[in-house]
Tab-separated table of C-alpha atoms in Angstrom:
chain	number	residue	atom	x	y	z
Y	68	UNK	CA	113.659	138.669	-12.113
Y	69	UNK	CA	109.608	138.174	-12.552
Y	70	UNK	CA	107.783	141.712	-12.080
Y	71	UNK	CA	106.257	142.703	-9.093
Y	72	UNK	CA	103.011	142.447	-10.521
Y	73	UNK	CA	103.724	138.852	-11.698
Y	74	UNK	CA	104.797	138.261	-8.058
Y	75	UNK	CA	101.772	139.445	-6.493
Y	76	UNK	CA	99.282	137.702	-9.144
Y	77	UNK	CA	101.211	134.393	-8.220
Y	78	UNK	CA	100.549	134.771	-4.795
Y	79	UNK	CA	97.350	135.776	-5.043
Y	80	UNK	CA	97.268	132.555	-7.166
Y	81	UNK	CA	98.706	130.363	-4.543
Y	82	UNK	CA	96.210	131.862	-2.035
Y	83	UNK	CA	93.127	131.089	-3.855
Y	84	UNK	CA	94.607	127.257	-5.109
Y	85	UNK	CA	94.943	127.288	-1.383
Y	86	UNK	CA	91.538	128.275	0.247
Y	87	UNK	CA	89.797	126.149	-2.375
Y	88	UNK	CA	91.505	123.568	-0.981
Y	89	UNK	CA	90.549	124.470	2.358
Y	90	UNK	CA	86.998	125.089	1.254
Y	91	UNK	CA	86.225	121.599	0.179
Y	92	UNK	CA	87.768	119.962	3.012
Y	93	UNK	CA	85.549	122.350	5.234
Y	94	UNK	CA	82.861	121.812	3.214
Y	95	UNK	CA	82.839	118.006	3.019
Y	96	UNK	CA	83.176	117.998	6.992
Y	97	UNK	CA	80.256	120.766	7.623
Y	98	UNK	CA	78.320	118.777	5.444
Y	99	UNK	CA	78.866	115.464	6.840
Y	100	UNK	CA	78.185	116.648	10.633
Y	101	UNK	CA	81.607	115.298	11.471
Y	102	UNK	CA	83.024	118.349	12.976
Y	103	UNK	CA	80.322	118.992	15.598
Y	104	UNK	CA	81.393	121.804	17.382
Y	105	UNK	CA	82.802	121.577	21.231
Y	106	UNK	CA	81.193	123.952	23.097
Y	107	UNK	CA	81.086	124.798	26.988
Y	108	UNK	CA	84.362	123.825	27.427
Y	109	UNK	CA	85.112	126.386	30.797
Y	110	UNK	CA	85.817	123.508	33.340
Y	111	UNK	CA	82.771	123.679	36.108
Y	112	UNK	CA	81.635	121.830	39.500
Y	113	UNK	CA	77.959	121.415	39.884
Y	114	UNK	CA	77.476	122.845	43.864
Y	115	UNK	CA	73.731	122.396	44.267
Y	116	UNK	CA	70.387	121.168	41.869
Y	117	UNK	CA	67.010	120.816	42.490
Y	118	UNK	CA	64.871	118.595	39.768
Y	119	UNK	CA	66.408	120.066	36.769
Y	120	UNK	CA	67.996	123.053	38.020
Y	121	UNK	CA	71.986	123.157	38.650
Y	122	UNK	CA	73.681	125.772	39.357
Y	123	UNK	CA	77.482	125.916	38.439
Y	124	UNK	CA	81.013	126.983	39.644
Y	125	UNK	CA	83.481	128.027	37.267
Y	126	UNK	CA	87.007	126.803	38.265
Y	127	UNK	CA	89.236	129.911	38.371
Y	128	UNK	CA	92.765	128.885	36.789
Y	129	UNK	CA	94.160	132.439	37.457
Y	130	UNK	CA	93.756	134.120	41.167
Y	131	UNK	CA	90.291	135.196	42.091
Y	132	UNK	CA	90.894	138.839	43.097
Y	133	UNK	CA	87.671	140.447	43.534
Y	134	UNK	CA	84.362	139.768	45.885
Y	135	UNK	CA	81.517	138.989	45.772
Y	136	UNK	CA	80.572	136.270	43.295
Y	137	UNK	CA	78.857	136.448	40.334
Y	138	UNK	CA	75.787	134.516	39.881
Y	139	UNK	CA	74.652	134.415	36.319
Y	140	UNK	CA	70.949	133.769	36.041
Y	141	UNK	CA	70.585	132.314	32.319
Y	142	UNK	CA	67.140	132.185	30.248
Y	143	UNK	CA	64.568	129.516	30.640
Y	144	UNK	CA	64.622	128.599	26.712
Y	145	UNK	CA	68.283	128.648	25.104
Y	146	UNK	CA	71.089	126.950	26.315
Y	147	UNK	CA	73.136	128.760	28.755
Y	148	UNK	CA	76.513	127.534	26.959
Y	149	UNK	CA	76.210	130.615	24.532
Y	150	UNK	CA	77.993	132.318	27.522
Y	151	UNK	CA	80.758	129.584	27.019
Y	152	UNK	CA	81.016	128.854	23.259
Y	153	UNK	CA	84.739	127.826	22.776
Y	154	UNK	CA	87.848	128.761	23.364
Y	155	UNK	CA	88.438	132.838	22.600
Y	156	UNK	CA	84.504	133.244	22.598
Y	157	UNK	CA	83.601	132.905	25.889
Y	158	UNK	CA	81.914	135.079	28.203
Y	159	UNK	CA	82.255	133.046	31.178
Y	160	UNK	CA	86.091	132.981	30.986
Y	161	UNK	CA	86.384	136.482	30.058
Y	162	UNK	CA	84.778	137.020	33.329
Y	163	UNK	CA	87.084	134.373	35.155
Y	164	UNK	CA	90.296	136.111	33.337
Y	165	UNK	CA	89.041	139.570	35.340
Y	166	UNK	CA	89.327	138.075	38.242
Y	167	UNK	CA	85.953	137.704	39.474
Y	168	UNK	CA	84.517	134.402	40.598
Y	169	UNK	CA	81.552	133.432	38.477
Y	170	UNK	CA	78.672	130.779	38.831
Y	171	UNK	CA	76.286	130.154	36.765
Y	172	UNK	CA	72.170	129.105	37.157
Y	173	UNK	CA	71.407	126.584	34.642
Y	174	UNK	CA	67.957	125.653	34.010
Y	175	UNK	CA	67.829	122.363	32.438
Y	176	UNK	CA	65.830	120.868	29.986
Y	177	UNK	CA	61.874	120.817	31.225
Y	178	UNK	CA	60.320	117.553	30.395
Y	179	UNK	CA	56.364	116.618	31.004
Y	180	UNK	CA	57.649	116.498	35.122
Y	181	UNK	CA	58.382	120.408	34.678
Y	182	UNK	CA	55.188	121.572	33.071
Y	183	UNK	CA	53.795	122.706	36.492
Y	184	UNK	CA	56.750	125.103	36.664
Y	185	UNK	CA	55.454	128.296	37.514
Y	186	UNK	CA	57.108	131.872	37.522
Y	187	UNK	CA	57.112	131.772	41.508
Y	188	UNK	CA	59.111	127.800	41.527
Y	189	UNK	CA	61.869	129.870	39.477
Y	190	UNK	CA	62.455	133.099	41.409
Y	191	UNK	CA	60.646	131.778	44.872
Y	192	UNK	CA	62.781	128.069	45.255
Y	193	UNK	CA	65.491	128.078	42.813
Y	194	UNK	CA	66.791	131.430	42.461
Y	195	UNK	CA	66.971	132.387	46.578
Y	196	UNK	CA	68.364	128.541	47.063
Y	197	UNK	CA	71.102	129.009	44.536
Y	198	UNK	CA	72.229	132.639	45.891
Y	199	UNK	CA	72.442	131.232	49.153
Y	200	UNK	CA	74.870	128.190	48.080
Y	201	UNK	CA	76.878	130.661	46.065
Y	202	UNK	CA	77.261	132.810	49.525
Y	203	UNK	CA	78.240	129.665	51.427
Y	204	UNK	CA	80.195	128.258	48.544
Y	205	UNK	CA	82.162	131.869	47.721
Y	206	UNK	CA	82.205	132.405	51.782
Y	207	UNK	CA	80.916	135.611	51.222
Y	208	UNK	CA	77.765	137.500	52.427
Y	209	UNK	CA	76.254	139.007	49.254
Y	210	UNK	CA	76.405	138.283	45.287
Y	211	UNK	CA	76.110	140.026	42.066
Y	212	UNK	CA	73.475	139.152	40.202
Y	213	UNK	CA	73.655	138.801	36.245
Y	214	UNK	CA	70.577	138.232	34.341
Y	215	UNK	CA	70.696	137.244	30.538
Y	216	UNK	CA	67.482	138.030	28.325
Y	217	UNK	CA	64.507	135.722	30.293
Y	218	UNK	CA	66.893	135.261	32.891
Y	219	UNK	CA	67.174	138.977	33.503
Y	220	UNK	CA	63.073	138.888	33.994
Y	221	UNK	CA	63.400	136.577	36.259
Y	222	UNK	CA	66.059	138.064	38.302
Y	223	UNK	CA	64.181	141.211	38.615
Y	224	UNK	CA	60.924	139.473	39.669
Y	225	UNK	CA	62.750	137.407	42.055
Y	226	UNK	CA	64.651	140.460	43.649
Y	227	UNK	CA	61.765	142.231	43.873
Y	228	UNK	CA	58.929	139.457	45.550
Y	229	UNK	CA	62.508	138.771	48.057
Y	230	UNK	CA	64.211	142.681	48.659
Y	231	UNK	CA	66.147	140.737	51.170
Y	232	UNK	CA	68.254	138.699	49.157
Y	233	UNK	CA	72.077	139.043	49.620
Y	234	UNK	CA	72.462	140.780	46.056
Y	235	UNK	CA	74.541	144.081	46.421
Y	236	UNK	CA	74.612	144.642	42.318
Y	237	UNK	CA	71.962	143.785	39.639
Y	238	UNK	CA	73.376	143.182	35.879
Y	239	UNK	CA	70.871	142.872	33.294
Y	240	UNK	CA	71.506	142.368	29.982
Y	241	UNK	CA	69.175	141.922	26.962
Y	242	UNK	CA	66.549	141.994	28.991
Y	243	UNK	CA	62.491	142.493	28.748
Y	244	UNK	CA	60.566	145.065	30.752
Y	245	UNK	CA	57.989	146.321	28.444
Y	246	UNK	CA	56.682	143.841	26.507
Y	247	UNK	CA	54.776	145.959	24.164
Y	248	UNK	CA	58.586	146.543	22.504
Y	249	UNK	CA	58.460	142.872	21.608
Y	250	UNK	CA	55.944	143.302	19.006
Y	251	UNK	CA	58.011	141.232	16.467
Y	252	UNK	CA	57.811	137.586	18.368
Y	253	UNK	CA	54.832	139.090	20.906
Y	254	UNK	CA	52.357	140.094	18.859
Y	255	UNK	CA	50.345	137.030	18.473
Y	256	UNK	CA	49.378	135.960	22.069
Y	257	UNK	CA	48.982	139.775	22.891
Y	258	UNK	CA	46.293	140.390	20.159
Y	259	UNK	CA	44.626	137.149	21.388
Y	260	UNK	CA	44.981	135.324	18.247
Y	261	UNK	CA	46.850	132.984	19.642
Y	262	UNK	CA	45.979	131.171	22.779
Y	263	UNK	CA	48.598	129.519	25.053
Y	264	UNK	CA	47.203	126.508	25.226
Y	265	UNK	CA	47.364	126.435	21.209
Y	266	UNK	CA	51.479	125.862	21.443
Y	267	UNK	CA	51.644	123.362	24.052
Y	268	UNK	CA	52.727	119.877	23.278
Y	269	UNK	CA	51.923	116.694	24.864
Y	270	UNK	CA	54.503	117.274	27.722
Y	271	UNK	CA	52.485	120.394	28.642
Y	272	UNK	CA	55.408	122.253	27.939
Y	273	UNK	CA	56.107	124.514	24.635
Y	274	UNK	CA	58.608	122.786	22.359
Y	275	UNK	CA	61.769	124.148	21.355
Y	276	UNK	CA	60.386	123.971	17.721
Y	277	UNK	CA	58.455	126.190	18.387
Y	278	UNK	CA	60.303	128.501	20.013
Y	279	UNK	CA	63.185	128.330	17.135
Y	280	UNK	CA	60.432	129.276	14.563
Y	281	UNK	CA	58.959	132.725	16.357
Y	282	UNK	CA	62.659	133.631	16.753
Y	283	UNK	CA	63.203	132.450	12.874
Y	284	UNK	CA	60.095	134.211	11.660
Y	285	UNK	CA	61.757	137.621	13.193
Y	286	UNK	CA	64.637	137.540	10.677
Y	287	UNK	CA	63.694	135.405	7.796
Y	288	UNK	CA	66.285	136.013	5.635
Y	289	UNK	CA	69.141	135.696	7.864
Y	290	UNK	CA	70.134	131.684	7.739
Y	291	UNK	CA	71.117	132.719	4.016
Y	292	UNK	CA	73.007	135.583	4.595
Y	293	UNK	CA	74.954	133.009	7.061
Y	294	UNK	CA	75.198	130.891	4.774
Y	295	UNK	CA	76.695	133.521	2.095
Y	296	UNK	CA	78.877	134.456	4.865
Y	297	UNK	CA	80.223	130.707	5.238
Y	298	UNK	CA	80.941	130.002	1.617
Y	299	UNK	CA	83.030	133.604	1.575
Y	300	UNK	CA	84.807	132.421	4.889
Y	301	UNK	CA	84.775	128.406	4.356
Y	302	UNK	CA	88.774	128.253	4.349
Y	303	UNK	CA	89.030	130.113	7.641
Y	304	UNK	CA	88.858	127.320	10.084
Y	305	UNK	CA	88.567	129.620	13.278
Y	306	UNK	CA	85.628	131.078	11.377
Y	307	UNK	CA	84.477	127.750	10.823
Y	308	UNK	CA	84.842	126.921	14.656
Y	309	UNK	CA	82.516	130.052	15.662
Y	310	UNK	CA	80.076	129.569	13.061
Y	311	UNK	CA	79.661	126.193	13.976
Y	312	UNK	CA	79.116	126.802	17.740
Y	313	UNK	CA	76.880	129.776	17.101
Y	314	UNK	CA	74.311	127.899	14.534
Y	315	UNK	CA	74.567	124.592	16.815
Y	316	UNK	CA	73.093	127.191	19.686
Y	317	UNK	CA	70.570	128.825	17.501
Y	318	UNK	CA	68.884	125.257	16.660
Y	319	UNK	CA	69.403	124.219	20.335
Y	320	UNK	CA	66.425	126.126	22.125
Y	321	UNK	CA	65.000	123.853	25.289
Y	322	UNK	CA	61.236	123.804	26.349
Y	323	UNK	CA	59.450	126.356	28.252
Y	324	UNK	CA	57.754	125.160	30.894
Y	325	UNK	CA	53.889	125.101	30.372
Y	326	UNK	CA	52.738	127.082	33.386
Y	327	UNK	CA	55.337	129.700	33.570
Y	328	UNK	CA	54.267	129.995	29.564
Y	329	UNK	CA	50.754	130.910	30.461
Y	330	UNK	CA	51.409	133.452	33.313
Y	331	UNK	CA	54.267	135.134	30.935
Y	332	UNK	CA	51.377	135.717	28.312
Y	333	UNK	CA	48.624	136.388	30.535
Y	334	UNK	CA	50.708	138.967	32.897
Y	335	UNK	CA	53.825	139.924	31.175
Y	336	UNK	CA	53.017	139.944	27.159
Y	337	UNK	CA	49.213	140.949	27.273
Y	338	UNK	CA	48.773	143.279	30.513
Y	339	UNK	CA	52.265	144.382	30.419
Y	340	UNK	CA	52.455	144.178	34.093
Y	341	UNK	CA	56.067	144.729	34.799
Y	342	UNK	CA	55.320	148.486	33.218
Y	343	UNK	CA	52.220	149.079	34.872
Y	344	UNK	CA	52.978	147.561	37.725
Y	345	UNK	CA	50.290	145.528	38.640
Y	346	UNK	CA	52.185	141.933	38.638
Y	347	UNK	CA	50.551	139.615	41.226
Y	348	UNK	CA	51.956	136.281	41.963
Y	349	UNK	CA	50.589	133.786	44.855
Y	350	UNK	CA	48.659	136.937	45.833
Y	351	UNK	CA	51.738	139.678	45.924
Y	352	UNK	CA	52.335	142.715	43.892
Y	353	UNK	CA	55.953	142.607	42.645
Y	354	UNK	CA	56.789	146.225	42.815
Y	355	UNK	CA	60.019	146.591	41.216
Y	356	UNK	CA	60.490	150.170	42.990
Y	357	UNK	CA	61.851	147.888	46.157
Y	358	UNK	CA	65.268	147.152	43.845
Y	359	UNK	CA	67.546	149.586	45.748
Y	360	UNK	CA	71.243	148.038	45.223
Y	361	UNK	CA	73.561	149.112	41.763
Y	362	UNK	CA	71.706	148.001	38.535
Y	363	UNK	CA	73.233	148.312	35.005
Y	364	UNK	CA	71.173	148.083	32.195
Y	365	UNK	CA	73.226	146.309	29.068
Y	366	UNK	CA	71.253	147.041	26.025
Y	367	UNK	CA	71.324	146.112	21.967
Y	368	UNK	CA	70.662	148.541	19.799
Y	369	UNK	CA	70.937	146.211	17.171
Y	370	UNK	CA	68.840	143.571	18.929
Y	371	UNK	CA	65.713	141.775	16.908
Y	372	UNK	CA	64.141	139.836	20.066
Y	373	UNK	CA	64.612	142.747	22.614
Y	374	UNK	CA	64.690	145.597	20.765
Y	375	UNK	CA	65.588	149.038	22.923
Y	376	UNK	CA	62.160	150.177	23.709
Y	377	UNK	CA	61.326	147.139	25.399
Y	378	UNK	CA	64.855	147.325	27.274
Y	379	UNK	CA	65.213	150.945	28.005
Y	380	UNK	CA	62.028	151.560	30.768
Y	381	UNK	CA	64.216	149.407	33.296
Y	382	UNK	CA	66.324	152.325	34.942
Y	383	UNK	CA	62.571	154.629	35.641
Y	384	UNK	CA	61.022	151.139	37.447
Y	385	UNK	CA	63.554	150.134	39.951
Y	386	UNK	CA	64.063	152.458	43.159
Y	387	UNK	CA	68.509	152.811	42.566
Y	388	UNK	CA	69.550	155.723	43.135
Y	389	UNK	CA	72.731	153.944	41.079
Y	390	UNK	CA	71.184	152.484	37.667
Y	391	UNK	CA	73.815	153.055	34.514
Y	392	UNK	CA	72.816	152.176	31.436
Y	393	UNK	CA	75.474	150.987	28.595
Y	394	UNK	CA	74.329	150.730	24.980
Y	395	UNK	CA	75.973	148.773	22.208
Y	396	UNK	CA	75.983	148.270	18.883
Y	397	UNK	CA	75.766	144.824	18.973
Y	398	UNK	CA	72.708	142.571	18.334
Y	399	UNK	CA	71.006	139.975	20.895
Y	400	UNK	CA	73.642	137.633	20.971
Y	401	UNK	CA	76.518	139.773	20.275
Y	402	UNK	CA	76.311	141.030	23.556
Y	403	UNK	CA	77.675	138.027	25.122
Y	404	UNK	CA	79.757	136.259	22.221
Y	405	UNK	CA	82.043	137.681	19.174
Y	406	UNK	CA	84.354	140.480	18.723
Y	407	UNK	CA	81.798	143.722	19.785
Y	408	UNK	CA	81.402	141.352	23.558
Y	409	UNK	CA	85.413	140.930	23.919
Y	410	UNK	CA	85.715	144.559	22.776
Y	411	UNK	CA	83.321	146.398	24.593
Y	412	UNK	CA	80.090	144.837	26.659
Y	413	UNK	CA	82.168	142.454	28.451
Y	414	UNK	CA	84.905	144.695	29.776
Y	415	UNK	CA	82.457	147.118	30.016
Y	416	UNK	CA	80.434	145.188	32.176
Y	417	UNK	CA	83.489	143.601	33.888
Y	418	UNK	CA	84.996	147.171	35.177
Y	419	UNK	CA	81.469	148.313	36.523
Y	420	UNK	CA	81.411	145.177	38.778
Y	421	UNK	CA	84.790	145.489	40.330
Y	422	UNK	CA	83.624	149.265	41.336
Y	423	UNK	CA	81.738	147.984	43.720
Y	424	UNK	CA	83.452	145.011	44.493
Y	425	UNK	CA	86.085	144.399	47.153
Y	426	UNK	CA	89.744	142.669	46.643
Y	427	UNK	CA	89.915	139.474	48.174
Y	428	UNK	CA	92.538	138.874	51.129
Y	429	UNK	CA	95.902	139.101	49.714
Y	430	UNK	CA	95.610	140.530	46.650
């Protein structure tokens, strides 16, 4: 009879013949692009656009048990599929799998037709067109409202230039208030060093390029710590499936529209005007003291683009008399995708909507 140490050096042995193996035939696929990974996979019915904008119903496989909706307003320069990355890392389903009903407000991809875009077109037209299809769609009266990084700014704005939008609760997560906490990808255009017009392309527009590199330039050592984290995990082919989605997503930024560029910098980045409160757009103040339904503030503490003190001043500028915050150690991203979101933020976030939500008929 072989030892037990012999036994457990020959399995060790067989385990390391075996993720070598494992690691090469990852490693010849990763390399060769051939395993491109499937992301947004949450089946979805587009129920209204305008131009580029779409805005999208999740089909509910299991019973939809609470109301109202959920509207999620994504950012105007990622890809909003980061909330649906595969199968077991989605945000979108986790939400579906609660029982809510979820939609989703996709931006699209601005071209040289888009470069007009200003603030107002997103939070004036698109955002009170959408909640009203959800409402009709849903057949409900009101929605919750769930804002993700840019997408959060621009639910606030739009909430608070339209008070009388059918939102009872206000989710924001990872999202800007005080700019001046964004010195890391900010601090350029607020010093004046760099002018607007200086990034623009020949669409009008600011390229994705460009916005990959200010986000790169914030960690600049991270792609190789991914990449030391790949070889170590190269045999693991579920680890292989998330890494893949999440670096396909983090080279997969869309343009920002030109116009809605400038005003951010001019009003948001270098007068800080959400803080001070002296926003003006097509000649109104957007005072976000008229925000009086449920908001909960979802926060990062680990988070490089939005970093707490440019989160945290969001529960002292809305009016609620009902604004929670909930803090995680989790960074940008991990708030909506990877263990810490499935563990915490989403059920978190999940439970404090279904407080003030109602049970649909029969359930």
């Amino acid at each position: 009879m072989p030892s037990l140490a012999a036994s457990d050096l020959r399995e060790r042995v067989e385990r390391d013949v075996r993720r070598a193996l494992l690691r090469g035939r990852n490693g010849l696929r990763y390399a060769a692009g051939t395993s491109r990974a499937k992301v947004g996979q949450t089946p979805k019915d587009v129920v209204w656009r305008r131009h580029k904008a779409e805005l999208w119903r999740y089909r509910n496989e299991a019973e939809v048990r609470f109301t109202p909706p959920v509207v999620v307003v994504h950012s105007l320069v990622s890809r909003s599929y980061v909330l649906d990355l595969h199968p077991g890392n989605s945000a979108i389903a986790f939400l579906l799998g609660q029982g809510l009903d979820v939609f989703l407000l996709d931006w699209g991809v601005a071209d040289e037709a888009d470069s007009g875009n200003t603030l107002e077109t997103y939070v004036d037209e698109y955002l009170p067109a959408a909640i009203a299809t959800a409402c009709e769609a849903a057949g409900t009266e009101e929605v919750t409202l769930l804002g993700y990084c840019f997408g959060g700014v621009l639910a606030l704005i739009g909430l608070a230039r339209h008070p009388e939008l059918p939102v009872r609760n206000l989710v924001l997560m990872a999202t800007p208030v005080d700019f001046a906490g964004m010195s890391g990808v900010t601090a350029l255009a607020r010093e004046g060093r760099l002018d607007p017009d200086d990034v623009l392309d020949d669409t009008g527009n600011v390229p994705p390029e460009a916005v990959e590199g200010a986000f790169r330039l914030l960690k600049p050592t991270a792609e190789a710590a991914q990449y030391a984290n790949l070889w170590q995990n190269l045999w693991n082919d579920a680890y292989i499936e998330g890494y893949q989605a999440m670096a396909q997503w983090t080279r997969d930024h869309v343009p920002f529209a030109g116009a809605a560029f400038r005003q951010t910098v001019e009003h948001l980045v270098r007068g800080n005007e959400l803080v001070t409160g002296d926003l003006v757009l097509s000649g109104r103040r957007v005072d976000l003291g008229v925000i009086t339904c449920p908001v909960l503030n979802v926060m990062a503490e680990k988070d490089h683009i939005v970093p707490l003190p440019a989160a945290e001043p969001l529960i002292r500028l809305v009016g609620s008399d009902e604004a929670d915050e909930l803090r995680l150690r989790a960074g940008h991203v991990g708030l909506v995708a990877g263990r810490s979101a499935a563990k915490v933020t989403l059920p978190g976030i999940a439970d404090w909507i279904k407080a003030d939500s109602e049970p649909t008929e029969g359930t």
